[in-house]
Amino acid sequence: MRLLQNGHLLVLSLGGLLLVGCIYLTFTFSCNSVDLQLEDLQWYLRMTKRKELYKFRDLTSVHGFLYKQPSLLNGRTDVVTVTPWLAPVVWEDTFDTTLIDAIYKTQNITIATTVFALGKYVRFLKDFLESAEKHYMQGYRVHYYIFTDQPEAVPMVTLGANRSLTTLKIPSSNRWQDISLGRMEKLEKLIENQLVNEVDYIFSLDVDSKFYGHWGAETLGDIVAVIHPGYYSTTRDEFPYERRPESQAYIPQGIGDYYYGGAVIGGLVKEVHKLVKTCRIQLDVDKANSIEAAWQEESHLNKYFLYNKPTKVLSAEYLWQDFNSKTDDIKIIRFSQVIKNYDEVRPNP
């Protein structure tokens, strides 16, 4: 077995079988990321069985398709639409839905969408699913995976064509923090055991939220983050990063790009797997050292994105809060966290 890590070519010889050239794999990890192990090689070998996965990087448009000419001179000037590392920031009036659908609907993709509905949070599932069936990834094949401790409470919601739902039972918890802390591990195992050969993209979304507007293929990317609505206009020193050096999620003052919300994680299956596995390992280290990051998995998510930049950033349109008034720069609210009494729905303070 031979591995060229400094290039982008992976060459494996297993039992006389030579795989050359066609596999484009980039193992670029930060100092906080996981070293390449045999299990990672086995994982990526499994991923290569889905050869069609790699064609999604080609944004091929339909021949003869007509659409409005894009401008290089006119556009949104009230907000930033590209990050310093040249990742697009998705806002209303920065994309053409018709053009994007013409590109992505030819690719026959499947999008896994995971939701955690435990304890009293199961009450939010009906609105989440019904609103998703109106606004979320319409015209695409979507498979919902519902993690819950109450499978019998999952509502019967009429799903559209090419939409399906699987209920996955998991244990309940007496601490909402434990539910949050365990999400990365649950996603890691789901991807490894099932999704690797079934879907192309994955989004993990918070159940106590509702769709109010279009959420489509403009959100697809290698690894996708969303701007937290409470901090998109504040300075980095006001971000609620984990500030204790003892934690694996530690980010010192004076460092940071944006504050990302943990309510939305998305991207290609292999990239999201890399993210959740890295965060899970760092969560395990913190647990062994008897430390819990300020905002559980969200703190570790922000640490990951600091050193592994997202390739697409969703604006606060894709994660708003119902108790906040819509600002001038937010032209449409697409996905928003609903108003609730945390003391009543959470199992502990």
PDB file of N, CA and C in Angstrom, residues 157-245:
ATOM      1  N   VAL A 157     -46.699  12.802   8.518  1.00  0.00           N
ATOM      2  CA  VAL A 157     -46.675  13.971   7.638  1.00  0.00           C
ATOM      3  C   VAL A 157     -46.631  13.478   6.200  1.00  0.00           C
ATOM      4  N   THR A 158     -47.473  14.046   5.368  1.00  0.00           N
ATOM      5  CA  THR A 158     -47.500  13.665   3.959  1.00  0.00           C
ATOM      6  C   THR A 158     -46.246  14.180   3.261  1.00  0.00           C
ATOM      7  N   LEU A 159     -45.466  13.254   2.713  1.00  0.00           N
ATOM      8  CA  LEU A 159     -44.224  13.623   2.045  1.00  0.00           C
ATOM      9  C   LEU A 159     -44.431  13.646   0.536  1.00  0.00           C
ATOM     10  N   GLY A 160     -43.695  14.527  -0.126  1.00  0.00           N
ATOM     11  CA  GLY A 160     -43.784  14.645  -1.574  1.00  0.00           C
ATOM     12  C   GLY A 160     -43.074  13.513  -2.290  1.00  0.00           C
ATOM     13  N   ALA A 161     -43.093  13.566  -3.601  1.00  0.00           N
ATOM     14  CA  ALA A 161     -42.424  12.551  -4.421  1.00  0.00           C
ATOM     15  C   ALA A 161     -40.925  12.560  -4.142  1.00  0.00           C
ATOM     16  N   ASN A 162     -40.329  11.375  -4.090  1.00  0.00           N
ATOM     17  CA  ASN A 162     -38.901  11.207  -3.852  1.00  0.00           C
ATOM     18  C   ASN A 162     -38.461  11.730  -2.488  1.00  0.00           C
ATOM     19  N   ARG A 163     -39.391  11.726  -1.534  1.00  0.00           N
ATOM     20  CA  ARG A 163     -39.073  12.132  -0.164  1.00  0.00           C
ATOM     21  C   ARG A 163     -39.399  10.963   0.758  1.00  0.00           C
ATOM     22  N   SER A 164     -38.525  10.678   1.703  1.00  0.00           N
ATOM     23  CA  SER A 164     -38.738   9.551   2.608  1.00  0.00           C
ATOM     24  C   SER A 164     -38.259   9.913   4.002  1.00  0.00           C
ATOM     25  N   LEU A 165     -38.647   9.097   4.981  1.00  0.00           N
ATOM     26  CA  LEU A 165     -38.328   9.383   6.378  1.00  0.00           C
ATOM     27  C   LEU A 165     -38.000   8.082   7.105  1.00  0.00           C
ATOM     28  N   THR A 166     -36.922   8.116   7.863  1.00  0.00           N
ATOM     29  CA  THR A 166     -36.516   6.981   8.696  1.00  0.00           C
ATOM     30  C   THR A 166     -36.393   7.458  10.135  1.00  0.00           C
ATOM     31  N   THR A 167     -36.989   6.700  11.057  1.00  0.00           N
ATOM     32  CA  THR A 167     -36.906   7.019  12.477  1.00  0.00           C
ATOM     33  C   THR A 167     -35.831   6.167  13.118  1.00  0.00           C
ATOM     34  N   LEU A 168     -34.946   6.805  13.870  1.00  0.00           N
ATOM     35  CA  LEU A 168     -33.840   6.127  14.538  1.00  0.00           C
ATOM     36  C   LEU A 168     -33.969   6.350  16.042  1.00  0.00           C
ATOM     37  N   LYS A 169     -34.197   5.280  16.789  1.00  0.00           N
ATOM     38  CA  LYS A 169     -34.382   5.422  18.228  1.00  0.00           C
ATOM     39  C   LYS A 169     -33.042   5.512  18.937  1.00  0.00           C
ATOM     40  N   ILE A 170     -32.935   6.506  19.827  1.00  0.00           N
ATOM     41  CA  ILE A 170     -31.742   6.675  20.649  1.00  0.00           C
ATOM     42  C   ILE A 170     -32.197   6.936  22.082  1.00  0.00           C
ATOM     43  N   PRO A 171     -31.325   6.732  23.069  1.00  0.00           N
ATOM     44  CA  PRO A 171     -31.719   6.931  24.470  1.00  0.00           C
ATOM     45  C   PRO A 171     -32.022   8.388  24.775  1.00  0.00           C
ATOM     46  N   SER A 172     -32.893   8.608  25.745  1.00  0.00           N
ATOM     47  CA  SER A 172     -33.176   9.956  26.223  1.00  0.00           C
ATOM     48  C   SER A 172     -32.068  10.395  27.175  1.00  0.00           C
ATOM     49  N   SER A 173     -32.139  11.619  27.636  1.00  0.00           N
ATOM     50  CA  SER A 173     -31.122  12.145  28.543  1.00  0.00           C
ATOM     51  C   SER A 173     -31.762  13.105  29.533  1.00  0.00           C
ATOM     52  N   ASN A 174     -31.175  13.184  30.711  1.00  0.00           N
ATOM     53  CA  ASN A 174     -31.656  14.122  31.718  1.00  0.00           C
ATOM     54  C   ASN A 174     -30.990  15.485  31.597  1.00  0.00           C
ATOM     55  N   ARG A 175     -30.042  15.624  30.667  1.00  0.00           N
ATOM     56  CA  ARG A 175     -29.362  16.909  30.446  1.00  0.00           C
ATOM     57  C   ARG A 175     -29.427  17.260  28.970  1.00  0.00           C
ATOM     58  N   TRP A 176     -29.912  18.459  28.656  1.00  0.00           N
ATOM     59  CA  TRP A 176     -29.948  18.868  27.256  1.00  0.00           C
ATOM     60  C   TRP A 176     -28.531  19.013  26.710  1.00  0.00           C
ATOM     61  N   GLN A 177     -27.590  19.333  27.601  1.00  0.00           N
ATOM     62  CA  GLN A 177     -26.198  19.447  27.155  1.00  0.00           C
ATOM     63  C   GLN A 177     -25.673  18.118  26.618  1.00  0.00           C
ATOM     64  N   ASP A 178     -26.100  17.008  27.233  1.00  0.00           N
ATOM     65  CA  ASP A 178     -25.638  15.701  26.772  1.00  0.00           C
ATOM     66  C   ASP A 178     -26.202  15.378  25.387  1.00  0.00           C
ATOM     67  N   ILE A 179     -27.426  15.816  25.146  1.00  0.00           N
ATOM     68  CA  ILE A 179     -28.018  15.623  23.822  1.00  0.00           C
ATOM     69  C   ILE A 179     -27.191  16.364  22.774  1.00  0.00           C
ATOM     70  N   SER A 180     -26.831  17.607  23.114  1.00  0.00           N
ATOM     71  CA  SER A 180     -26.018  18.414  22.215  1.00  0.00           C
ATOM     72  C   SER A 180     -24.633  17.797  22.013  1.00  0.00           C
ATOM     73  N   LEU A 181     -24.032  17.348  23.120  1.00  0.00           N
ATOM     74  CA  LEU A 181     -22.682  16.791  23.053  1.00  0.00           C
ATOM     75  C   LEU A 181     -22.626  15.495  22.246  1.00  0.00           C
ATOM     76  N   GLY A 182     -23.724  14.739  22.238  1.00  0.00           N
ATOM     77  CA  GLY A 182     -23.715  13.450  21.566  1.00  0.00           C
ATOM     78  C   GLY A 182     -24.052  13.491  20.092  1.00  0.00           C
ATOM     79  N   ARG A 183     -24.419  14.659  19.583  1.00  0.00           N
ATOM     80  CA  ARG A 183     -24.874  14.730  18.198  1.00  0.00           C
ATOM     81  C   ARG A 183     -23.775  14.366  17.197  1.00  0.00           C
ATOM     82  N   MET A 184     -22.544  14.829  17.448  1.00  0.00           N
ATOM     83  CA  MET A 184     -21.458  14.561  16.506  1.00  0.00           C
ATOM     84  C   MET A 184     -21.199  13.073  16.371  1.00  0.00           C
ATOM     85  N   GLU A 185     -21.212  12.353  17.489  1.00  0.00           N
ATOM     86  CA  GLU A 185     -20.981  10.907  17.434  1.00  0.00           C
ATOM     87  C   GLU A 185     -22.095  10.197  16.684  1.00  0.00           C
ATOM     88  N   LYS A 186     -23.348  10.608  16.911  1.00  0.00           N
ATOM     89  CA  LYS A 186     -24.482   9.974  16.229  1.00  0.00           C
ATOM     90  C   LYS A 186     -24.386  10.200  14.721  1.00  0.00           C
ATOM     91  N   LEU A 187     -24.013  11.396  14.317  1.00  0.00           N
ATOM     92  CA  LEU A 187     -23.875  11.685  12.887  1.00  0.00           C
ATOM     93  C   LEU A 187     -22.716  10.904  12.279  1.00  0.00           C
ATOM     94  N   GLU A 188     -21.610  10.816  13.003  1.00  0.00           N
ATOM     95  CA  GLU A 188     -20.454  10.064  12.518  1.00  0.00           C
ATOM     96  C   GLU A 188     -20.828   8.613  12.233  1.00  0.00           C
ATOM     97  N   LYS A 189     -21.513   7.983  13.168  1.00  0.00           N
ATOM     98  CA  LYS A 189     -21.878   6.577  13.005  1.00  0.00           C
ATOM     99  C   LYS A 189     -22.920   6.387  11.907  1.00  0.00           C
ATOM    100  N   LEU A 190     -23.885   7.304  11.808  1.00  0.00           N
ATOM    101  CA  LEU A 190     -24.892   7.198  10.758  1.00  0.00           C
ATOM    102  C   LEU A 190     -24.241   7.266   9.382  1.00  0.00           C
ATOM    103  N   ILE A 191     -23.318   8.194   9.199  1.00  0.00           N
ATOM    104  CA  ILE A 191     -22.632   8.326   7.911  1.00  0.00           C
ATOM    105  C   ILE A 191     -21.843   7.052   7.598  1.00  0.00           C
ATOM    106  N   GLU A 192     -21.088   6.571   8.565  1.00  0.00           N
ATOM    107  CA  GLU A 192     -20.237   5.399   8.330  1.00  0.00           C
ATOM    108  C   GLU A 192     -21.063   4.138   8.058  1.00  0.00           C
ATOM    109  N   ASN A 193     -22.126   3.966   8.811  1.00  0.00           N
ATOM    110  CA  ASN A 193     -22.873   2.706   8.750  1.00  0.00           C
ATOM    111  C   ASN A 193     -23.948   2.674   7.673  1.00  0.00           C
ATOM    112  N   GLN A 194     -24.383   3.859   7.208  1.00  0.00           N
ATOM    113  CA  GLN A 194     -25.513   3.852   6.289  1.00  0.00           C
ATOM    114  C   GLN A 194     -25.390   4.841   5.142  1.00  0.00           C
ATOM    115  N   LEU A 195     -25.086   6.083   5.444  1.00  0.00           N
ATOM    116  CA  LEU A 195     -25.204   7.123   4.418  1.00  0.00           C
ATOM    117  C   LEU A 195     -24.118   7.079   3.365  1.00  0.00           C
ATOM    118  N   VAL A 196     -22.972   6.497   3.688  1.00  0.00           N
ATOM    119  CA  VAL A 196     -21.842   6.508   2.767  1.00  0.00           C
ATOM    120  C   VAL A 196     -22.213   5.971   1.394  1.00  0.00           C
ATOM    121  N   ASN A 197     -23.092   4.994   1.330  1.00  0.00           N
ATOM    122  CA  ASN A 197     -23.456   4.400   0.045  1.00  0.00           C
ATOM    123  C   ASN A 197     -24.857   4.788  -0.410  1.00  0.00           C
ATOM    124  N   GLU A 198     -25.493   5.751   0.274  1.00  0.00           N
ATOM    125  CA  GLU A 198     -26.882   6.053  -0.035  1.00  0.00           C
ATOM    126  C   GLU A 198     -27.148   7.494  -0.441  1.00  0.00           C
ATOM    127  N   VAL A 199     -26.353   8.442   0.038  1.00  0.00           N
ATOM    128  CA  VAL A 199     -26.646   9.848  -0.221  1.00  0.00           C
ATOM    129  C   VAL A 199     -25.390  10.570  -0.686  1.00  0.00           C
ATOM    130  N   ASP A 200     -25.595  11.778  -1.177  1.00  0.00           N
ATOM    131  CA  ASP A 200     -24.493  12.579  -1.692  1.00  0.00           C
ATOM    132  C   ASP A 200     -24.167  13.763  -0.787  1.00  0.00           C
ATOM    133  N   TYR A 201     -25.208  14.441  -0.315  1.00  0.00           N
ATOM    134  CA  TYR A 201     -25.054  15.568   0.595  1.00  0.00           C
ATOM    135  C   TYR A 201     -25.822  15.279   1.876  1.00  0.00           C
ATOM    136  N   ILE A 202     -25.450  15.984   2.946  1.00  0.00           N
ATOM    137  CA  ILE A 202     -26.160  15.853   4.206  1.00  0.00           C
ATOM    138  C   ILE A 202     -26.283  17.221   4.868  1.00  0.00           C
ATOM    139  N   PHE A 203     -27.450  17.473   5.457  1.00  0.00           N
ATOM    140  CA  PHE A 203     -27.642  18.625   6.333  1.00  0.00           C
ATOM    141  C   PHE A 203     -28.153  18.118   7.666  1.00  0.00           C
ATOM    142  N   SER A 204     -27.579  18.621   8.746  1.00  0.00           N
ATOM    143  CA  SER A 204     -28.098  18.377  10.083  1.00  0.00           C
ATOM    144  C   SER A 204     -28.718  19.684  10.566  1.00  0.00           C
ATOM    145  N   LEU A 205     -30.011  19.646  10.877  1.00  0.00           N
ATOM    146  CA  LEU A 205     -30.759  20.851  11.210  1.00  0.00           C
ATOM    147  C   LEU A 205     -31.446  20.707  12.562  1.00  0.00           C
ATOM    148  N   ASP A 206     -31.582  21.817  13.282  1.00  0.00           N
ATOM    149  CA  ASP A 206     -32.266  21.799  14.575  1.00  0.00           C
ATOM    150  C   ASP A 206     -33.769  21.678  14.405  1.00  0.00           C
ATOM    151  N   VAL A 207     -34.388  20.838  15.223  1.00  0.00           N
ATOM    152  CA  VAL A 207     -35.817  20.561  15.092  1.00  0.00           C
ATOM    153  C   VAL A 207     -36.691  21.710  15.575  1.00  0.00           C
ATOM    154  N   ASP A 208     -36.211  22.508  16.518  1.00  0.00           N
ATOM    155  CA  ASP A 208     -37.020  23.604  17.061  1.00  0.00           C
ATOM    156  C   ASP A 208     -36.949  24.823  16.143  1.00  0.00           C
ATOM    157  N   SER A 209     -37.104  24.561  14.868  1.00  0.00           N
ATOM    158  CA  SER A 209     -37.003  25.581  13.830  1.00  0.00           C
ATOM    159  C   SER A 209     -38.060  25.320  12.770  1.00  0.00           C
ATOM    160  N   LYS A 210     -38.279  26.315  11.944  1.00  0.00           N
ATOM    161  CA  LYS A 210     -39.330  26.227  10.936  1.00  0.00           C
ATOM    162  C   LYS A 210     -38.866  26.919   9.658  1.00  0.00           C
ATOM    163  N   PHE A 211     -39.267  26.361   8.516  1.00  0.00           N
ATOM    164  CA  PHE A 211     -38.956  26.973   7.224  1.00  0.00           C
ATOM    165  C   PHE A 211     -40.038  27.981   6.867  1.00  0.00           C
ATOM    166  N   TYR A 212     -39.595  29.158   6.434  1.00  0.00           N
ATOM    167  CA  TYR A 212     -40.525  30.213   6.014  1.00  0.00           C
ATOM    168  C   TYR A 212     -40.335  30.608   4.553  1.00  0.00           C
ATOM    169  N   GLY A 213     -39.261  30.158   3.949  1.00  0.00           N
ATOM    170  CA  GLY A 213     -38.988  30.543   2.568  1.00  0.00           C
ATOM    171  C   GLY A 213     -38.105  29.519   1.888  1.00  0.00           C
ATOM    172  N   HIS A 214     -37.855  29.752   0.615  1.00  0.00           N
ATOM    173  CA  HIS A 214     -37.078  28.827  -0.222  1.00  0.00           C
ATOM    174  C   HIS A 214     -35.723  28.492   0.381  1.00  0.00           C
ATOM    175  N   TRP A 215     -35.420  27.201   0.452  1.00  0.00           N
ATOM    176  CA  TRP A 215     -34.095  26.682   0.806  1.00  0.00           C
ATOM    177  C   TRP A 215     -33.796  25.609  -0.220  1.00  0.00           C
ATOM    178  N   GLY A 216     -32.868  25.889  -1.143  1.00  0.00           N
ATOM    179  CA  GLY A 216     -32.634  24.966  -2.239  1.00  0.00           C
ATOM    180  C   GLY A 216     -31.176  24.645  -2.466  1.00  0.00           C
ATOM    181  N   ALA A 217     -30.872  24.289  -3.723  1.00  0.00           N
ATOM    182  CA  ALA A 217     -29.540  23.813  -4.078  1.00  0.00           C
ATOM    183  C   ALA A 217     -28.478  24.906  -4.015  1.00  0.00           C
ATOM    184  N   GLU A 218     -28.886  26.154  -3.841  1.00  0.00           N
ATOM    185  CA  GLU A 218     -27.890  27.209  -3.651  1.00  0.00           C
ATOM    186  C   GLU A 218     -27.086  26.992  -2.363  1.00  0.00           C
ATOM    187  N   THR A 219     -27.590  26.141  -1.460  1.00  0.00           N
ATOM    188  CA  THR A 219     -26.904  25.876  -0.196  1.00  0.00           C
ATOM    189  C   THR A 219     -25.907  24.726  -0.288  1.00  0.00           C
ATOM    190  N   LEU A 220     -25.860  24.028  -1.409  1.00  0.00           N
ATOM    191  CA  LEU A 220     -24.980  22.875  -1.524  1.00  0.00           C
ATOM    192  C   LEU A 220     -23.531  23.305  -1.719  1.00  0.00           C
ATOM    193  N   GLY A 221     -22.629  22.572  -1.098  1.00  0.00           N
ATOM    194  CA  GLY A 221     -21.210  22.860  -1.217  1.00  0.00           C
ATOM    195  C   GLY A 221     -20.412  21.759  -0.561  1.00  0.00           C
ATOM    196  N   ASP A 222     -19.103  21.825  -0.679  1.00  0.00           N
ATOM    197  CA  ASP A 222     -18.254  20.797  -0.074  1.00  0.00           C
ATOM    198  C   ASP A 222     -18.490  20.731   1.431  1.00  0.00           C
ATOM    199  N   ILE A 223     -18.350  21.860   2.108  1.00  0.00           N
ATOM    200  CA  ILE A 223     -18.622  21.935   3.546  1.00  0.00           C
ATOM    201  C   ILE A 223     -19.243  23.308   3.819  1.00  0.00           C
ATOM    202  N   VAL A 224     -20.419  23.297   4.442  1.00  0.00           N
ATOM    203  CA  VAL A 224     -21.265  24.493   4.508  1.00  0.00           C
ATOM    204  C   VAL A 224     -21.507  24.885   5.959  1.00  0.00           C
ATOM    205  N   ALA A 225     -21.340  26.172   6.245  1.00  0.00           N
ATOM    206  CA  ALA A 225     -21.597  26.719   7.575  1.00  0.00           C
ATOM    207  C   ALA A 225     -22.658  27.805   7.471  1.00  0.00           C
ATOM    208  N   VAL A 226     -23.285  28.127   8.602  1.00  0.00           N
ATOM    209  CA  VAL A 226     -24.278  29.192   8.632  1.00  0.00           C
ATOM    210  C   VAL A 226     -23.879  30.227   9.678  1.00  0.00           C
ATOM    211  N   ILE A 227     -24.103  31.478   9.372  1.00  0.00           N
ATOM    212  CA  ILE A 227     -23.804  32.565  10.303  1.00  0.00           C
ATOM    213  C   ILE A 227     -24.867  32.598  11.406  1.00  0.00           C
ATOM    214  N   HIS A 228     -24.424  32.614  12.653  1.00  0.00           N
ATOM    215  CA  HIS A 228     -25.352  32.702  13.781  1.00  0.00           C
ATOM    216  C   HIS A 228     -26.043  34.069  13.758  1.00  0.00           C
ATOM    217  N   PRO A 229     -27.383  34.125  13.874  1.00  0.00           N
ATOM    218  CA  PRO A 229     -28.097  35.392  13.756  1.00  0.00           C
ATOM    219  C   PRO A 229     -27.802  36.375  14.874  1.00  0.00           C
ATOM    220  N   GLY A 230     -27.319  35.883  16.009  1.00  0.00           N
ATOM    221  CA  GLY A 230     -27.053  36.788  17.121  1.00  0.00           C
ATOM    222  C   GLY A 230     -25.730  37.508  17.043  1.00  0.00           C
ATOM    223  N   TYR A 231     -24.862  37.085  16.097  1.00  0.00           N
ATOM    224  CA  TYR A 231     -23.506  37.633  16.090  1.00  0.00           C
ATOM    225  C   TYR A 231     -23.014  38.031  14.708  1.00  0.00           C
ATOM    226  N   TYR A 232     -23.917  38.148  13.729  1.00  0.00           N
ATOM    227  CA  TYR A 232     -23.427  38.429  12.375  1.00  0.00           C
ATOM    228  C   TYR A 232     -23.010  39.885  12.187  1.00  0.00           C
ATOM    229  N   SER A 233     -23.328  40.739  13.153  1.00  0.00           N
ATOM    230  CA  SER A 233     -22.924  42.143  13.027  1.00  0.00           C
ATOM    231  C   SER A 233     -22.034  42.592  14.186  1.00  0.00           C
ATOM    232  N   THR A 234     -21.498  41.642  14.969  1.00  0.00           N
ATOM    233  CA  THR A 234     -20.658  41.998  16.115  1.00  0.00           C
ATOM    234  C   THR A 234     -19.189  41.718  15.812  1.00  0.00           C
ATOM    235  N   THR A 235     -18.321  42.223  16.662  1.00  0.00           N
ATOM    236  CA  THR A 235     -16.887  41.991  16.498  1.00  0.00           C
ATOM    237  C   THR A 235     -16.514  40.622  17.050  1.00  0.00           C
ATOM    238  N   ARG A 236     -15.374  40.110  16.611  1.00  0.00           N
ATOM    239  CA  ARG A 236     -14.959  38.761  17.003  1.00  0.00           C
ATOM    240  C   ARG A 236     -14.751  38.627  18.514  1.00  0.00           C
ATOM    241  N   ASP A 237     -14.374  39.712  19.195  1.00  0.00           N
ATOM    242  CA  ASP A 237     -14.153  39.608  20.628  1.00  0.00           C
ATOM    243  C   ASP A 237     -15.456  39.432  21.407  1.00  0.00           C
ATOM    244  N   GLU A 238     -16.590  39.669  20.740  1.00  0.00           N
ATOM    245  CA  GLU A 238     -17.889  39.445  21.364  1.00  0.00           C
ATOM    246  C   GLU A 238     -18.442  38.053  21.082  1.00  0.00           C
ATOM    247  N   PHE A 239     -17.774  37.299  20.221  1.00  0.00           N
ATOM    248  CA  PHE A 239     -18.239  35.945  19.914  1.00  0.00           C
ATOM    249  C   PHE A 239     -18.134  35.064  21.160  1.00  0.00           C
ATOM    250  N   PRO A 240     -19.104  34.202  21.409  1.00  0.00           N
ATOM    251  CA  PRO A 240     -19.052  33.325  22.595  1.00  0.00           C
ATOM    252  C   PRO A 240     -18.221  32.066  22.362  1.00  0.00           C
ATOM    253  N   TYR A 241     -17.014  32.260  21.821  1.00  0.00           N
ATOM    254  CA  TYR A 241     -16.088  31.147  21.647  1.00  0.00           C
ATOM    255  C   TYR A 241     -15.709  30.566  23.013  1.00  0.00           C
ATOM    256  N   GLU A 242     -15.217  29.334  22.997  1.00  0.00           N
ATOM    257  CA  GLU A 242     -14.646  28.752  24.209  1.00  0.00           C
ATOM    258  C   GLU A 242     -13.295  29.413  24.463  1.00  0.00           C
ATOM    259  N   ARG A 243     -13.148  30.074  25.613  1.00  0.00           N
ATOM    260  CA  ARG A 243     -11.949  30.866  25.891  1.00  0.00           C
ATOM    261  C   ARG A 243     -10.995  30.190  26.879  1.00  0.00           C
ATOM    262  N   ARG A 244     -11.314  28.997  27.352  1.00  0.00           N
ATOM    263  CA  ARG A 244     -10.430  28.319  28.299  1.00  0.00           C
ATOM    264  C   ARG A 244      -9.431  27.449  27.532  1.00  0.00           C
ATOM    265  N   PRO A 245      -8.134  27.687  27.733  1.00  0.00           N
ATOM    266  CA  PRO A 245      -7.122  26.909  27.010  1.00  0.00           C
ATOM    267  C   PRO A 245      -7.190  25.414  27.300  1.00  0.00           C
TER     268      PRO A 245
END
